[in-house]
Coordinates of N, CA and C in Angstrom, one line a residue:
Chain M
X30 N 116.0 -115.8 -19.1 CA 114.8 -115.3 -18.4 C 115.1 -114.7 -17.1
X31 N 116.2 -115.0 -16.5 CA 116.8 -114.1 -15.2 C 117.2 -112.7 -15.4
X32 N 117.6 -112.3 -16.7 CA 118.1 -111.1 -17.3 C 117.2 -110.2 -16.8
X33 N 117.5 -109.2 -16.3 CA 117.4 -107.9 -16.2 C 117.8 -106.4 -17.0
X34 N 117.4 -106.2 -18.0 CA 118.4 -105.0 -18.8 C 117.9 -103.5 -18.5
X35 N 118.7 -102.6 -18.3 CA 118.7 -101.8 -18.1 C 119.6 -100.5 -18.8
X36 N 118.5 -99.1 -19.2 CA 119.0 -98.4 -20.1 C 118.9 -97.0 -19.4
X37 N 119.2 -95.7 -19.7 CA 121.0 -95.7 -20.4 C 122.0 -96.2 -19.7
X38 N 123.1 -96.7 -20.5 CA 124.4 -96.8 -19.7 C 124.5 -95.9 -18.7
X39 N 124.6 -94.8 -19.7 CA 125.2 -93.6 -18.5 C 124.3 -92.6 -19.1
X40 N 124.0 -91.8 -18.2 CA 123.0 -90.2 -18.5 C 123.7 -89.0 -18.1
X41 N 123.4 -87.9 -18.3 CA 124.4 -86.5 -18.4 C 122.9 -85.9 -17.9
X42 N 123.0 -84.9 -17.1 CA 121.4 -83.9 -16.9 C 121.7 -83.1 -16.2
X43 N 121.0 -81.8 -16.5 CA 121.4 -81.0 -15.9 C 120.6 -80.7 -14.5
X44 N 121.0 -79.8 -13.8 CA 120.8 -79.7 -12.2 C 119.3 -79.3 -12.5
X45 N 118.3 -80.0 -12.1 CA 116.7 -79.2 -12.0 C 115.9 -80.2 -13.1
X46 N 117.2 -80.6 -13.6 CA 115.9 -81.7 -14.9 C 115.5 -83.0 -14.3
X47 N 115.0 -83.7 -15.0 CA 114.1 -84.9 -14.9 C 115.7 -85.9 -15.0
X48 N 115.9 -87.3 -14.2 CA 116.4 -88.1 -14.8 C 115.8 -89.2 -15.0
X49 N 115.5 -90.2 -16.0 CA 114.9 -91.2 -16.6 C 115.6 -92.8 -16.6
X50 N 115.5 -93.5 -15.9 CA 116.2 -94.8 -16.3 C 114.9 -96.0 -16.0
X51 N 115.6 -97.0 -17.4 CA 114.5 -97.6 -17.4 C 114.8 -99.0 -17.3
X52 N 113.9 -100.3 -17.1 CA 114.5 -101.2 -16.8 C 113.7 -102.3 -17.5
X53 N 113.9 -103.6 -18.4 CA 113.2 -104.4 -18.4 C 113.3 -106.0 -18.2
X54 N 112.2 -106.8 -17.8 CA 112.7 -108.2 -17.8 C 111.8 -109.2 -18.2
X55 N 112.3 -110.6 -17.9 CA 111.5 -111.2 -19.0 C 110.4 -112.6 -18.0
X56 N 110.8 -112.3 -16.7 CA 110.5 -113.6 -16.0 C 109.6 -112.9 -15.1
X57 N 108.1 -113.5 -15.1 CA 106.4 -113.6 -14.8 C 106.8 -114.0 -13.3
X58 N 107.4 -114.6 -13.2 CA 108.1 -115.1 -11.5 C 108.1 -114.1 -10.5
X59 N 109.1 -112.8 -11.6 CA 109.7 -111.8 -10.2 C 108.3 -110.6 -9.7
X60 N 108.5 -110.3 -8.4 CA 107.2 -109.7 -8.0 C 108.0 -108.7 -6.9
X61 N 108.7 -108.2 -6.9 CA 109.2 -107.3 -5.9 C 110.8 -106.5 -7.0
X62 N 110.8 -105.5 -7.4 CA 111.7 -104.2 -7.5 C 112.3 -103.5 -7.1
X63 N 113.5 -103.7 -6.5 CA 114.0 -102.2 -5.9 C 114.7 -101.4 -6.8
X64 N 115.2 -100.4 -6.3 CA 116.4 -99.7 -6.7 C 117.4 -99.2 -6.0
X65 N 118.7 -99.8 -6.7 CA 119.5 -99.6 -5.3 C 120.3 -97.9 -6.0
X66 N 121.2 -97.2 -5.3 CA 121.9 -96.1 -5.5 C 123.3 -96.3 -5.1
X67 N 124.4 -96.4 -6.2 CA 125.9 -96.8 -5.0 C 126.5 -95.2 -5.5
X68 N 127.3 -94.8 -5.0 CA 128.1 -93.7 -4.6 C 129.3 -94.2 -5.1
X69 N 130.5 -94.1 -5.6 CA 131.8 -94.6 -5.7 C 132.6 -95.2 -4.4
X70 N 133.2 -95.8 -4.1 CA 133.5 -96.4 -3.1 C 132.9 -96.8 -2.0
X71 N 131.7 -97.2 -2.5 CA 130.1 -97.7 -1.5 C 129.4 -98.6 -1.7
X72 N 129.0 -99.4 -0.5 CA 128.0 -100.4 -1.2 C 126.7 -99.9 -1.8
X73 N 125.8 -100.8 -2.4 CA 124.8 -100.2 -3.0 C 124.1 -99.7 -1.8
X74 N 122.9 -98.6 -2.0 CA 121.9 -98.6 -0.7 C 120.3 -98.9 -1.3
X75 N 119.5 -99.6 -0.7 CA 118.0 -99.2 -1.3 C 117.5 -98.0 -1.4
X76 N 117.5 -97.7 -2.5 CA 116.8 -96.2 -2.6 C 115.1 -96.3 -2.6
X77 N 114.4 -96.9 -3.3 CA 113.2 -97.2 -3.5 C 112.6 -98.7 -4.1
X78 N 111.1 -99.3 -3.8 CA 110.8 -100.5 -4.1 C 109.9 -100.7 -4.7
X79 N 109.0 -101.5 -5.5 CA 107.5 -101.5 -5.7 C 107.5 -103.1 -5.8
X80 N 106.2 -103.4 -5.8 CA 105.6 -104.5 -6.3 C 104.5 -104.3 -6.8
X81 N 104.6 -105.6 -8.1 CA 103.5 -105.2 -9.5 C 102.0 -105.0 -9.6
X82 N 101.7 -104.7 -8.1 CA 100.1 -104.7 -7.6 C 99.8 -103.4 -7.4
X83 N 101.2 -102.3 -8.1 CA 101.0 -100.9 -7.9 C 101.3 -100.2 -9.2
X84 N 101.0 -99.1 -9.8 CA 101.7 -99.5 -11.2 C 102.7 -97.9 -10.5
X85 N 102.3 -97.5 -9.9 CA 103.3 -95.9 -9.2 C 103.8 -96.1 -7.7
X86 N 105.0 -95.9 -7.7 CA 105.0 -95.4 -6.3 C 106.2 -94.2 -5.9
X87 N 105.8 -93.4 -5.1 CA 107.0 -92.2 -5.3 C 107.0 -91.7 -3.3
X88 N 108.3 -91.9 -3.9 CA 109.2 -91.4 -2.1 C 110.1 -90.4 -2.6
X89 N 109.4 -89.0 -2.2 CA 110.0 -87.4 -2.1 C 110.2 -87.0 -4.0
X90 N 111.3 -87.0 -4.1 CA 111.7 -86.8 -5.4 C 112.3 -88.2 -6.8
X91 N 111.6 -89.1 -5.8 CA 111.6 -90.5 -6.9 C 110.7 -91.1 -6.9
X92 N 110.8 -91.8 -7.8 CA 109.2 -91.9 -8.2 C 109.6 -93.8 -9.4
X93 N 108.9 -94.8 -9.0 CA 109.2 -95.6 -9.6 C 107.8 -95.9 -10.5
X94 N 108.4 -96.1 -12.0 CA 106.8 -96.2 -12.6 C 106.7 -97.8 -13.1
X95 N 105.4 -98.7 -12.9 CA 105.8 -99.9 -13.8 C 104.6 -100.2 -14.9
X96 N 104.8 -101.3 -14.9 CA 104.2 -101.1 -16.4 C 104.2 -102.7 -16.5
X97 N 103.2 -103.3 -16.2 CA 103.3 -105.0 -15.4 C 102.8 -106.1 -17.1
X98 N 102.1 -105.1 -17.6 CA 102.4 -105.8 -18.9 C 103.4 -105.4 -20.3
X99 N 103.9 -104.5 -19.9 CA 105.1 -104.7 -20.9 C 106.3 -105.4 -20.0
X100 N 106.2 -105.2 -18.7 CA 107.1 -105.9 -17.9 C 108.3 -104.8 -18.3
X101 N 108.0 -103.6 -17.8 CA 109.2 -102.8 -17.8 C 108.7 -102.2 -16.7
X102 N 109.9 -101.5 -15.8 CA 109.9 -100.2 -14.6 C 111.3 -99.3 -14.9
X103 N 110.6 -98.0 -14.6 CA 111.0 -97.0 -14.9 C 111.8 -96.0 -13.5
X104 N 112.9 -95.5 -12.9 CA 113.2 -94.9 -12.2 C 112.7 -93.2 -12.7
X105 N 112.5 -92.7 -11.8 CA 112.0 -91.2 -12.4 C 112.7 -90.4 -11.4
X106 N 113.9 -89.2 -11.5 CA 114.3 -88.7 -10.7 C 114.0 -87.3 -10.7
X107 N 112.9 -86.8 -9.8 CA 112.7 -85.2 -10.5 C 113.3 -84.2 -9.8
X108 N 113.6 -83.1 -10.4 CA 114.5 -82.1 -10.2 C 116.1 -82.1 -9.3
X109 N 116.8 -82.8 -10.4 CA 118.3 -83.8 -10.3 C 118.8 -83.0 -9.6
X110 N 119.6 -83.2 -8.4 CA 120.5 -82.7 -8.2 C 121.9 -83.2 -8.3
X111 N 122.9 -82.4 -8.1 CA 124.6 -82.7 -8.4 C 124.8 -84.2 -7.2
X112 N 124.0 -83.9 -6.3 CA 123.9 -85.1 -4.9 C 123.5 -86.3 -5.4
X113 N 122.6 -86.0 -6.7 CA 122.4 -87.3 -7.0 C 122.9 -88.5 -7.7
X114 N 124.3 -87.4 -8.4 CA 124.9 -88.3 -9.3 C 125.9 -89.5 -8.6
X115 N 125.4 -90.6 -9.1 CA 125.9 -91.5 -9.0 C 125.6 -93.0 -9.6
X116 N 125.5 -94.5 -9.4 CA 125.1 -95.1 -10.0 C 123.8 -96.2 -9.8
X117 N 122.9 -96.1 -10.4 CA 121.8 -96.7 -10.2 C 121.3 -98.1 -10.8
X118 N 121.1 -98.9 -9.8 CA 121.1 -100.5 -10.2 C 119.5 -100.6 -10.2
X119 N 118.6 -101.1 -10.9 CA 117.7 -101.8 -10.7 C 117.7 -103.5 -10.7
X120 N 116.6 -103.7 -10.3 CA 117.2 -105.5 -9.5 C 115.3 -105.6 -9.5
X121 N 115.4 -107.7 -9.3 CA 114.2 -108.2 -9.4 C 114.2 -109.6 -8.7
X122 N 113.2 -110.1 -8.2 CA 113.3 -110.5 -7.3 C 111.6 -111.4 -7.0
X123 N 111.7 -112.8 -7.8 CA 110.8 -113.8 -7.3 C 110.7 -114.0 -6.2
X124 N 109.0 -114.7 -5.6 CA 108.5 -114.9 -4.5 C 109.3 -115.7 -3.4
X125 N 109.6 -116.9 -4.3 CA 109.8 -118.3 -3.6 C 111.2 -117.9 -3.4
X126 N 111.8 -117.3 -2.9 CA 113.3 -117.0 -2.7 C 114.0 -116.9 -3.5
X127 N 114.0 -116.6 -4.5 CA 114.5 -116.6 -5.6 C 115.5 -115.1 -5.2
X128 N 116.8 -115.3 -5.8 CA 117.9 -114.5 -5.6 C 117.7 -113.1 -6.2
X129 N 117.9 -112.3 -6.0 CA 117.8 -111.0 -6.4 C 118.6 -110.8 -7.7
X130 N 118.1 -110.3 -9.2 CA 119.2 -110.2 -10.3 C 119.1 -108.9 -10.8
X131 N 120.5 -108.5 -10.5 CA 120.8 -106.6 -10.6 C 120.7 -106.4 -12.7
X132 N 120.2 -105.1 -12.8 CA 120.2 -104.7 -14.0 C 121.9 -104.4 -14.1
X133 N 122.7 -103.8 -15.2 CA 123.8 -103.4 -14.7 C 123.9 -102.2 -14.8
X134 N 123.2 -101.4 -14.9 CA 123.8 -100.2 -13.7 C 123.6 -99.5 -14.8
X135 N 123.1 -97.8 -14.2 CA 123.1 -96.5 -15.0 C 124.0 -95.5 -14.2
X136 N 124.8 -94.8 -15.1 CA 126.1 -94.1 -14.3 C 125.1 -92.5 -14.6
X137 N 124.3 -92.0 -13.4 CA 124.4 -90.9 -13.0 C 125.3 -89.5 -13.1
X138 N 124.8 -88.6 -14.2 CA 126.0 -87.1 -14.0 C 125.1 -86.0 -13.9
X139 N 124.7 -85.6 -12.8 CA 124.2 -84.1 -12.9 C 124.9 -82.9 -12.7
X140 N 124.8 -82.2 -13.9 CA 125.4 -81.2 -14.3 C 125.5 -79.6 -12.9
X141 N 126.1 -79.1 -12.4 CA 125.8 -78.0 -11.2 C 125.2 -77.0 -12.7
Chain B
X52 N 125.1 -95.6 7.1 CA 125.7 -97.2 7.5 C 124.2 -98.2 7.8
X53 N 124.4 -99.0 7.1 CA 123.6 -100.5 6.7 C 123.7 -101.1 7.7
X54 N 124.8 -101.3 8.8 CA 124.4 -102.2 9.7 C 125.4 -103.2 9.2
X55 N 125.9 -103.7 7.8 CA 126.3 -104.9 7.7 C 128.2 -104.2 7.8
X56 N 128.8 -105.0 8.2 CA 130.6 -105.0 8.6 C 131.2 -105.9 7.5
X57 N 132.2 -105.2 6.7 CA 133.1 -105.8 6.1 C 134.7 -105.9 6.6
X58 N 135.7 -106.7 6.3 CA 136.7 -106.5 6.8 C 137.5 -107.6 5.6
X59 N 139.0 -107.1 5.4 CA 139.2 -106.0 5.4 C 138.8 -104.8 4.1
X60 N 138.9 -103.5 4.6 CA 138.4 -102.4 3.5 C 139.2 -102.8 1.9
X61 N 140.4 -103.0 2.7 CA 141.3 -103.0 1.1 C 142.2 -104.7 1.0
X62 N 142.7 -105.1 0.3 CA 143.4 -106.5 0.5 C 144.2 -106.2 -1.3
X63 N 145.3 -106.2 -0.7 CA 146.2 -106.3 -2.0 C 147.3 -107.7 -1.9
X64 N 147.2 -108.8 -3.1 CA 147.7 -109.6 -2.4 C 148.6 -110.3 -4.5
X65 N 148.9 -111.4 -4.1 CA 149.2 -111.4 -5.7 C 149.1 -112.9 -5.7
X66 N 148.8 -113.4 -7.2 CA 148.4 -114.2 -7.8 C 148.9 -116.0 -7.4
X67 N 147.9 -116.7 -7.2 CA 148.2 -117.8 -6.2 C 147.8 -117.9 -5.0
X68 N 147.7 -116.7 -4.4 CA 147.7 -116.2 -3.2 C 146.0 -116.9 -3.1
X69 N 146.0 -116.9 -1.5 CA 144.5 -117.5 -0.9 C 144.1 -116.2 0.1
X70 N 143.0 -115.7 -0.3 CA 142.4 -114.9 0.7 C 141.2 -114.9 1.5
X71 N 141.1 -114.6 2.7 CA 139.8 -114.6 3.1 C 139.0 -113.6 4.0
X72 N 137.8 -113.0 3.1 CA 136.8 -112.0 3.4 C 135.9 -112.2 4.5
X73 N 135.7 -111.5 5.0 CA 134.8 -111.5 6.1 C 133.0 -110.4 6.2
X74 N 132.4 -111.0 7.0 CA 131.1 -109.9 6.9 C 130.5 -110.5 8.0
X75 N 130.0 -109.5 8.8 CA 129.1 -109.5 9.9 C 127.9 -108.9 9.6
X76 N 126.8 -109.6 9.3 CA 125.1 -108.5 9.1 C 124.6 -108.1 10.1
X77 N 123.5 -107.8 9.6 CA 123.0 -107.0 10.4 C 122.0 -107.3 11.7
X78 N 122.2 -106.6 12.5 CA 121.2 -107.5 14.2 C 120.0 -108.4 13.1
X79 N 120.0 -109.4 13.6 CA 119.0 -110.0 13.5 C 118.5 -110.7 11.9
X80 N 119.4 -110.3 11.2 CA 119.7 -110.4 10.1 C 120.1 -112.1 9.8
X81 N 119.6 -113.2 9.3 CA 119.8 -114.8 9.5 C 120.3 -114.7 7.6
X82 N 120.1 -113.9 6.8 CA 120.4 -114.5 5.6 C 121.7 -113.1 5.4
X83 N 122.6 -114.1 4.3 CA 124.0 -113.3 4.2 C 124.4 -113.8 2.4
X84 N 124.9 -112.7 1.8 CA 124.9 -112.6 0.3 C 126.4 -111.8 0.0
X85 N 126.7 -112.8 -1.1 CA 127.8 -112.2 -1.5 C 127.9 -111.7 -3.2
X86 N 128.6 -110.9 -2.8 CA 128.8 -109.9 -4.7 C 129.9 -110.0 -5.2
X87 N 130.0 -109.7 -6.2 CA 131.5 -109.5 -7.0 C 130.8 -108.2 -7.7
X88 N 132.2 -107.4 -8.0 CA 131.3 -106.2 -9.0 C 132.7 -105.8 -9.2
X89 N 132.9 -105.7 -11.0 CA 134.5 -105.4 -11.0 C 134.5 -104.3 -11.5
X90 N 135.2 -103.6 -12.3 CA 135.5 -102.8 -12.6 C 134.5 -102.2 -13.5
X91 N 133.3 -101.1 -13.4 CA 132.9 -100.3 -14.3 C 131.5 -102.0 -14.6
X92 N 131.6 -102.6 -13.2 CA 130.7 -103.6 -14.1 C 129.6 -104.2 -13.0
X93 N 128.4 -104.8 -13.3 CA 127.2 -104.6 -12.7 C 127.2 -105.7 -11.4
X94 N 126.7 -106.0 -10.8 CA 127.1 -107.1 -9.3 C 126.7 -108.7 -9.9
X95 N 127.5 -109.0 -9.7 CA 127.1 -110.4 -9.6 C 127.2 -111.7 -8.7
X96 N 126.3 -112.1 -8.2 CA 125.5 -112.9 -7.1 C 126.7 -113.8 -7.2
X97 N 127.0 -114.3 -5.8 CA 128.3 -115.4 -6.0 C 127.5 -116.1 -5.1
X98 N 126.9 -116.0 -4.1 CA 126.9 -117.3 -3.6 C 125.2 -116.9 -2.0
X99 N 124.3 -117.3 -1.5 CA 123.5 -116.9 -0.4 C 123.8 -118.0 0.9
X100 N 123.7 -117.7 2.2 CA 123.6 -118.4 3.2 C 122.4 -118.1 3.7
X101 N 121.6 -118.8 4.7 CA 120.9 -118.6 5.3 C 120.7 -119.7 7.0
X102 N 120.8 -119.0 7.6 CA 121.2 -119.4 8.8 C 122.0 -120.7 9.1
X103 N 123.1 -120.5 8.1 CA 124.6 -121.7 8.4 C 124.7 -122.6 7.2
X104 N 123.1 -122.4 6.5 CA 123.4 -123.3 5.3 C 123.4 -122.7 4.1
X105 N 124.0 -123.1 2.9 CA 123.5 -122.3 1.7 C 122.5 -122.9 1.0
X106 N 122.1 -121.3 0.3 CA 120.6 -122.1 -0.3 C 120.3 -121.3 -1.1
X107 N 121.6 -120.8 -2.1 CA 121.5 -120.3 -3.2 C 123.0 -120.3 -3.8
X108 N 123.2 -120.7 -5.0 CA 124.6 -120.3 -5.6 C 124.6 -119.8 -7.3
X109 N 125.3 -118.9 -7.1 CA 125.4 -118.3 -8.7 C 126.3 -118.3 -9.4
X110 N 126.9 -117.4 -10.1 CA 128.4 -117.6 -10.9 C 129.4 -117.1 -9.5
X111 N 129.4 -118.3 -9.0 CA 131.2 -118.9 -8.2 C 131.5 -119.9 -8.7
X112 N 133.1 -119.6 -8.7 CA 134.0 -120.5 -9.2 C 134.4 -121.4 -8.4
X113 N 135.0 -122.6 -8.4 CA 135.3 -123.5 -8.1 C 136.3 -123.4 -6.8
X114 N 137.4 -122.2 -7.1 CA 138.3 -121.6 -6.4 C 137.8 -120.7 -5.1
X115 N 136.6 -120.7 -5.4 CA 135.8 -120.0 -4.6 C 134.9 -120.5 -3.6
X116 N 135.3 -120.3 -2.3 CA 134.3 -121.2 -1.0 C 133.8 -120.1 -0.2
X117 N 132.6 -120.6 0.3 CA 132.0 -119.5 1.6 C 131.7 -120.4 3.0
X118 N 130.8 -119.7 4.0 CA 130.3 -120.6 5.2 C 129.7 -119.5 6.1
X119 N 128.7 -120.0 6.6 CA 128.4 -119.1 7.7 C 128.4 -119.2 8.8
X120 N 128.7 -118.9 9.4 CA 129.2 -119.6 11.1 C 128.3 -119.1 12.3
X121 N 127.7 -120.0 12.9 CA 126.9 -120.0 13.9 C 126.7 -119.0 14.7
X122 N 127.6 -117.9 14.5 CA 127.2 -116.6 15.3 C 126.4 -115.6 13.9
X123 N 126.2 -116.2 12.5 CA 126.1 -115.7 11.5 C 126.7 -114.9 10.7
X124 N 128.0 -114.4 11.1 CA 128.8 -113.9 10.5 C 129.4 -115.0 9.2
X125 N 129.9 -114.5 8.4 CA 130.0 -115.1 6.8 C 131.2 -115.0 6.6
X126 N 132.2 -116.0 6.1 CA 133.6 -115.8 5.2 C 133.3 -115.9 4.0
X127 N 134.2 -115.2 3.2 CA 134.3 -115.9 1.6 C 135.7 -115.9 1.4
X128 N 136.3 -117.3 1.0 CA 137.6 -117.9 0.8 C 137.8 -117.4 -0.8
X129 N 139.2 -117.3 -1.1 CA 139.2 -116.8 -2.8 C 140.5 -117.4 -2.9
X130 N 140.7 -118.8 -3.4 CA 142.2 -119.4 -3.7 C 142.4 -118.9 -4.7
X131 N 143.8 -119.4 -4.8 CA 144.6 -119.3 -6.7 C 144.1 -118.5 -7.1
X132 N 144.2 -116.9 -6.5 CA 144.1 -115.9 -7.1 C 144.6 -115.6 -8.6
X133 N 143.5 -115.2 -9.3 CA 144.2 -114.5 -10.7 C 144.1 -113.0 -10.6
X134 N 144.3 -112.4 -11.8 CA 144.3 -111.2 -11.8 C 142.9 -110.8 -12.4
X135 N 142.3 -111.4 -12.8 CA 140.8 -111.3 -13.0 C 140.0 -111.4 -11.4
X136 N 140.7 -111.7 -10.8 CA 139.5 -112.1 -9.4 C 139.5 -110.3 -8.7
X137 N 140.3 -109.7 -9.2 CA 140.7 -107.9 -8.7 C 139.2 -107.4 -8.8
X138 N 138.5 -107.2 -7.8 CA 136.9 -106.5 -7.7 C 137.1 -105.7 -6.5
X139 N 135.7 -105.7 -6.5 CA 134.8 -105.1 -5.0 C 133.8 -106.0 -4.6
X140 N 134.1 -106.9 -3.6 CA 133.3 -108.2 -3.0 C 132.4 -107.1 -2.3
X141 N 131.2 -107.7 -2.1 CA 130.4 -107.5 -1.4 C 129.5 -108.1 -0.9
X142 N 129.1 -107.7 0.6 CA 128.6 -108.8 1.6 C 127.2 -108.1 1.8
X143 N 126.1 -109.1 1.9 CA 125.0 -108.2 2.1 C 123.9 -109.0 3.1
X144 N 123.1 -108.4 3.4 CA 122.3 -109.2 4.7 C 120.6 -109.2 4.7
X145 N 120.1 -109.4 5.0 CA 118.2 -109.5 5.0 C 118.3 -110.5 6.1
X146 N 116.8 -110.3 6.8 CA 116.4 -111.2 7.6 C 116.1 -112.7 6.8
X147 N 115.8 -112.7 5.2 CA 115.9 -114.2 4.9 C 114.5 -114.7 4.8
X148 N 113.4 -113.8 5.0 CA 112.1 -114.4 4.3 C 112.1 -114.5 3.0
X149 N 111.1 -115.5 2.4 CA 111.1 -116.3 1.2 C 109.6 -115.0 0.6
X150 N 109.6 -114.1 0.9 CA 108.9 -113.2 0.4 C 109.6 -112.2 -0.6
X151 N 109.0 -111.9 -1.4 CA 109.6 -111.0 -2.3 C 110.4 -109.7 -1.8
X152 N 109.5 -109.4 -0.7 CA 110.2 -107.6 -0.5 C 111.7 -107.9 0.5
X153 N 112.2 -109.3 0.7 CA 113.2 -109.6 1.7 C 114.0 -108.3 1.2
X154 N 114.2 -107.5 1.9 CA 115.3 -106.2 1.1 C 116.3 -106.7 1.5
X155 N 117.7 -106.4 0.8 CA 119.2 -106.7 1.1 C 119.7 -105.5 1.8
X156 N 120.7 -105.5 2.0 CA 121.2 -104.2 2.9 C 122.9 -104.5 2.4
X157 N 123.7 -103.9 2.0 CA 124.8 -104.0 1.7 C 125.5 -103.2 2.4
X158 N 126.8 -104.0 2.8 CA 128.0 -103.5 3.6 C 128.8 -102.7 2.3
X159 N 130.2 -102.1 2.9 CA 130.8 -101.1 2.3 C 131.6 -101.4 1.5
X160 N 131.8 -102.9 1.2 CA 132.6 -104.1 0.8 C 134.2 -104.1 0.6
X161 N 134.9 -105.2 -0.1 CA 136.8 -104.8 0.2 C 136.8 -105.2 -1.0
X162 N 138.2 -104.1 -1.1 CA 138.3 -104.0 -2.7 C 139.8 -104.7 -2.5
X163 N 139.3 -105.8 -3.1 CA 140.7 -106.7 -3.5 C 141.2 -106.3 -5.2
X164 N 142.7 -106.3 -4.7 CA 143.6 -106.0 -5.7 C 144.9 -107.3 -5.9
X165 N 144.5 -107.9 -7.1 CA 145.8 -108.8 -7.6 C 147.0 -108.6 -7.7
X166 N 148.3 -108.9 -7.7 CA 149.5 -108.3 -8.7 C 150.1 -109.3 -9.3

């Protein structure tokens, strides 16, 4: 019930397209989402967050979608740039302190 | 830059060997988090402090000790190294509310290497 899965492994796209990653879990507990972004030799950074009292929320060219009864969220990256390739963790995160548990990671390629 | 300090960047040491990680968070920052994340593989939670005590632990091994020390800066100890223990630790920080959006903030972490 801690699991967090997260799909595709890795995505390929070209410079100007849409990138799509999606995420799902199974525990009614977690109420806060982020997404983090790591770069290769970097820690992760927060890129974007929502909580399930929203079903959209979008900062510039990201856009998080959720979906509170299938209990999936969706990263939406639009018009990809080569800047953006890199690797994307989504993670979840119960009220009562409950530890944060990372998806494992989508490997980012956009194409120039 | 996050605000949180790792030291050192790189640590190459060999098997047996005892090492110890360090992390400074961020101003004001009372809760401190550590990662493992190895090769090509997703993070995994080793262990939380929160202002000196812990008050969360995940897959850490036995070999494996932390602490937070009163100025809040954080060690993590890694005895009897194997060649499996070869990652990218990482230290991460939040102010430590019991609210969902506590965001983490992640340092640049040290990439320890076995031989």
């Amino acid at each position: 019930q801690q699991q967090v899965k997260q799909s595709p492994q890795s995505l390929i796209v070209q410079k100007g397209g849409i990138s799509i990653i999606n995420c799902a879990y199974e525990n009614t507990a977690f109420d806060y989402f982020p997404w983090y972004q790591q770069f290769p030799g970097k820690g992760p950074a927060l890129l974007i967050a929502i909580r399930p009292d929203v079903s959209e929320k979008k900062e510039g060219r990201f856009t998080i979608s959720f979906n509170k009864s299938a209990k999936q969220f969706s990263l939406h990256i639009m018009d990809s740039q080569p800047g953006d390739s890199a690797t994307y963790f989504c993670a979840a995160r119960g009220y009562y302190g409950q530890n944060f548990v990372f998806g494992p990671g989508t490997r980012l390629s956009v194409l120039p | 830059d996050s605000g949180v300090t790792q030291t050192p960047k790189h640590l190459i040491t060999a098997t047996g060997q005892r090492v110890t990680l360090r992390c400074s968070p961020r101003s004001g920052d009372l809760s401190v988090y550590w990662y493992q994340q190895s090769l090509d593989q997703g993070l995994q939670f080793l262990i939380q402090y929160y202002n000196g005590e812990e008050r969360a632990k995940g897959n850490i091994l036995e070999r494996f000790s932390a602490q937070q020390f009163p100025d809040l800066h954080s060690e993590l100890n890694l005895s009897s190294l194997e060649l499996g223990d070869s990652a990218l630790y990482f230290c991460a920080s939040s102010v430590g509310a019991r609210g969902g959006t506590d965001t983490q903030y992640f340092g640049p972490g040290t990439r320890l290497t076995v031989l």
